[in-house]
Amino acid sequence: MKMTETSRLQVDRGSIIQKEIERFPSIYLEGAACCGKTTAARMFLRQAADANFRTEELDLQRENDRERLPEVLAEMLVQGTDAEDRTGCCLFLDNYSMLLPEKLRKRICDTIGRLPKENHILLAGREKPDHLLLELLWHGEMGMITQPMLAFTEKELRSFLKEMNSRLSSKTVYAKSGGWPGIAALLPVLEKTRGQEQEISVSGLLTGYEMQVLLQEEILGSLSEDEKYCVQLASLADGILPYALEKICSSENRMDAGEDLERKGIFYRRRQQEKFFVWEIFRPAREPEKADEMRQMIARLYEEQENLQEAGKLWEKLGGKEWKAFCLRHYTEIPFLSLNYRKAGKWEEKGADHRLLYLKGMLAVQQKNQKALQTCIQKLQKMKQTEAREAVCNLQFASPWMSGKDWFRLLEESFSDEQKCRLYHPVGSSVSCLWGLRDMAFVFADLRREQNRYTRIWKKCLERKEQAYLEFARAEYLAETFREKEITQEHRERLQEYAAEMPEQYVPVLAKINGQLGFTEEHAAEKDREKQGERLMQENEQTRLRFILAKAAFAGPIKRQKYHTELREVFGNNLAKWSVEGEFYPLFAYTRLLLREKQYAAAEQILDRIRPEAEKMDSSRIIAEILFMQAIVHHQKKQYASALRETAQSFAISDRFRYGRFYTEYDETGSELLHAYLDSQKQQEQPHVKRKSYHYSNILQAPETEYLRILIRKSGRQMKQNSMAAVQNKERLTPTEKLLLADLEEGLSNKQIAEKHSLEISTVKTHLQHLYKKLGVSSRTKAVFMGKKQELLG
């Protein structure tokens, strides 16, 4: 049979139903108008007729078809073949709805529950299954296909557009339509009606009269008023969180509004985010009259929920006085959110407003403008209120032009036991208390007397939260210098107590420290922090990135690969955006992960961009590791002289603080560099010089060559542990799981695997779930990828 051009795109949609019909005798197709469910059902009916099935289609919106329905349903219950030697019957009932009489719906569902095995019924509707259909779904008497299952991939669109001789970009069509079958199929038809114009854009076709009638009358017109309102809100807010819909919508089904629209293909979620977005094609062409009022309503809701990142995006879009007022309300947080507050530099200072001066000062720090920073500080120093002095201390804490010792002197002069200071966000964008906004290593590497003095000033002048910060920084430094044994049980308990009190923004920091110190996650407070972190990650993509990086930074080789896979899947090529001002640390952490995964070319590209930024920072720890990273890249490229020179520079910078841990985490390449640098240092040693005695466990006291030998030994042990972990992971798979992993590589389905090994499909699924859990993945593709990475496949 000759296919029409429009249906050629849909021809393989019948195979989706065929796959489900092998598992269930009947299928319910759910989706909005023009989403392809009816066309897919007709394609299946055509294939069924070719296979000698009797087929029939009834539209339940037509009165004549409803009158015929009881007779047809009675025929469906008759077992056996008819006179024409047919092998069975397939009935398609279109436009099933809860508006139909309940008696009729009960008759349909009763028939489905008693169907002979050779007969099938397909239902298509725009609503979620009612309670009658749910009964059938629960008992396995019916399957379900939703609109996202019918949507087309970019690859399918590319093939179709090529077949149609279309000049449209498959990538653009998919980005704007989400692979919506009816729309994607209509675009090349509309393209031909425009003649041989040189410039025909997807956007132009989508805004045309024909497409707008289809969208407004057939698709969006079929939505409920509440659903239309949700589409408006999500469009104006550039994506919306589920709890916002729940609070704003008036319908009884408001909790499900976002999920319903996602099932219908109007909404989508970006990767693993909880946020709902509207496909571009369904966004209103013109904003409603009260668009700004609606944005303000959502922004206030986010602000009430303390989701400042999302609230800030909306206030920023509104601009003007509202944006300025929001920035001043949350001036302590704004510099550490991914929001563009550069306009604060031009805002007029009316009276003595320490909040605005603090924002301008932080802009000056980020833009490395020392003169502008000093101007803000001088104006703040003229003010008498405590908040102004607090703002000065915070600006100087973030300033790369003030030394740590001078900052402690300033803190002691400005505050006391009676009037304590707050540090607004000492971690900044980092995942470390030790090298956040300021490198705190000097506090712990100095003489014991000076350490005690710094600690006394800190406790005297700062609040309890900041005391916790210092304890975490101390623990990090001991871990960096391999002195975890100096952390007493009392200190550990104090850290756990502080962890339960820290704000949610510190969840990634705590994850990093736990990885360094080997804390278990069995502690109740730690479990609570994990849950808070998961919730925060759903709301804030920035926190999600930092959290994964913190976990990955100190994970073993098996889990590290899992986190790397997740990063690539969740953030893809968009990681470059984290290199903007104030977002140096996430990109730095991702670079070290790339190097530990031996992806040298990708790491080098990022290093070239972040090294100039690092050199402007007051952090010997960051600069030392970046130099060592570049040495690893050059060593891999066989540029040995450059690699050795950069290694020497790295050790020259870090020598005072004797950072050790990061030098041992780059496997063979890092170890080779350490050996080469040790050899060069031996040549410079003066012969017959007596070695000074030192305590072996304290690398701060060791001579440089001994310090290097300790690092080499630690690096060797780390490589051995990584190797053993890989072997253990390989051995912990059962023989059956290894077989199934090989079957997944071949692309076999669950049914084919079951037939191959004479297993039940349910048994295959159970084995696969165990396999996924051991590999730390959630899909077949990821399992095969991880299997190859860990050399589990032949």
Tab-separated table of N, CA and C in Angstrom, residues 20-27 112-113 133-144:
chain	number	residue	atom	x	y	z
A	20	GLU	N	4.444	-3.789	22.859
A	20	GLU	CA	3.628	-3.836	24.075
A	20	GLU	C	2.554	-4.917	24.001
A	21	ILE	N	2.020	-5.154	22.803
A	21	ILE	CA	0.928	-6.126	22.657
A	21	ILE	C	1.424	-7.552	22.893
A	22	GLU	N	2.742	-7.752	22.755
A	22	GLU	CA	3.308	-9.071	23.064
A	22	GLU	C	3.299	-9.330	24.565
A	23	ARG	N	3.230	-8.246	25.351
A	23	ARG	CA	3.230	-8.396	26.811
A	23	ARG	C	1.830	-8.286	27.402
A	24	PHE	N	0.972	-7.468	26.776
A	24	PHE	CA	-0.378	-7.243	27.296
A	24	PHE	C	-1.398	-7.436	26.176
A	25	PRO	N	-2.569	-7.986	26.495
A	25	PRO	CA	-3.570	-8.214	25.441
A	25	PRO	C	-4.191	-6.932	24.914
A	26	SER	N	-4.200	-5.880	25.736
A	26	SER	CA	-4.791	-4.618	25.316
A	26	SER	C	-3.888	-3.470	25.744
A	27	ILE	N	-4.045	-2.326	25.065
A	27	ILE	CA	-3.167	-1.178	25.304
A	27	ILE	C	-4.002	0.093	25.408
A	112	ILE	N	-12.405	-6.048	28.059
A	112	ILE	CA	-10.936	-6.174	28.053
A	112	ILE	C	-10.488	-7.253	29.035
A	113	GLY	N	-11.132	-7.297	30.205
A	113	GLY	CA	-10.747	-8.277	31.222
A	113	GLY	C	-11.081	-9.709	30.852
A	133	LEU	N	-9.742	1.697	34.214
A	133	LEU	CA	-8.539	1.286	33.477
A	133	LEU	C	-7.399	0.942	34.428
A	134	LEU	N	-7.306	1.678	35.533
A	134	LEU	CA	-6.253	1.393	36.502
A	134	LEU	C	-6.363	-0.026	37.052
A	135	GLU	N	-7.591	-0.478	37.267
A	135	GLU	CA	-7.796	-1.856	37.733
A	135	GLU	C	-7.170	-2.851	36.754
A	136	LEU	N	-7.392	-2.611	35.462
A	136	LEU	CA	-6.835	-3.500	34.433
A	136	LEU	C	-5.307	-3.414	34.401
A	137	LEU	N	-4.771	-2.174	34.551
A	137	LEU	CA	-3.318	-1.997	34.546
A	137	LEU	C	-2.680	-2.711	35.728
A	138	TRP	N	-3.296	-2.602	36.894
A	138	TRP	CA	-2.747	-3.226	38.100
A	138	TRP	C	-2.706	-4.749	37.976
A	139	HIS	N	-3.707	-5.317	37.286
A	139	HIS	CA	-3.776	-6.772	37.165
A	139	HIS	C	-3.050	-7.296	35.928
A	140	GLY	N	-2.350	-6.431	35.208
A	140	GLY	CA	-1.577	-6.859	34.050
A	140	GLY	C	-2.410	-7.248	32.852
A	141	GLU	N	-3.669	-6.795	32.809
A	141	GLU	CA	-4.547	-7.128	31.679
A	141	GLU	C	-4.498	-6.043	30.612
A	142	MET	N	-3.740	-4.981	30.891
A	142	MET	CA	-3.638	-3.878	29.932
A	142	MET	C	-2.291	-3.193	30.110
A	143	GLY	N	-1.678	-2.759	28.996
A	143	GLY	CA	-0.462	-1.960	29.045
A	143	GLY	C	-0.788	-0.517	28.713
A	144	MET	N	0.200	0.350	28.795
A	144	MET	CA	-0.044	1.768	28.526
A	144	MET	C	1.127	2.371	27.760
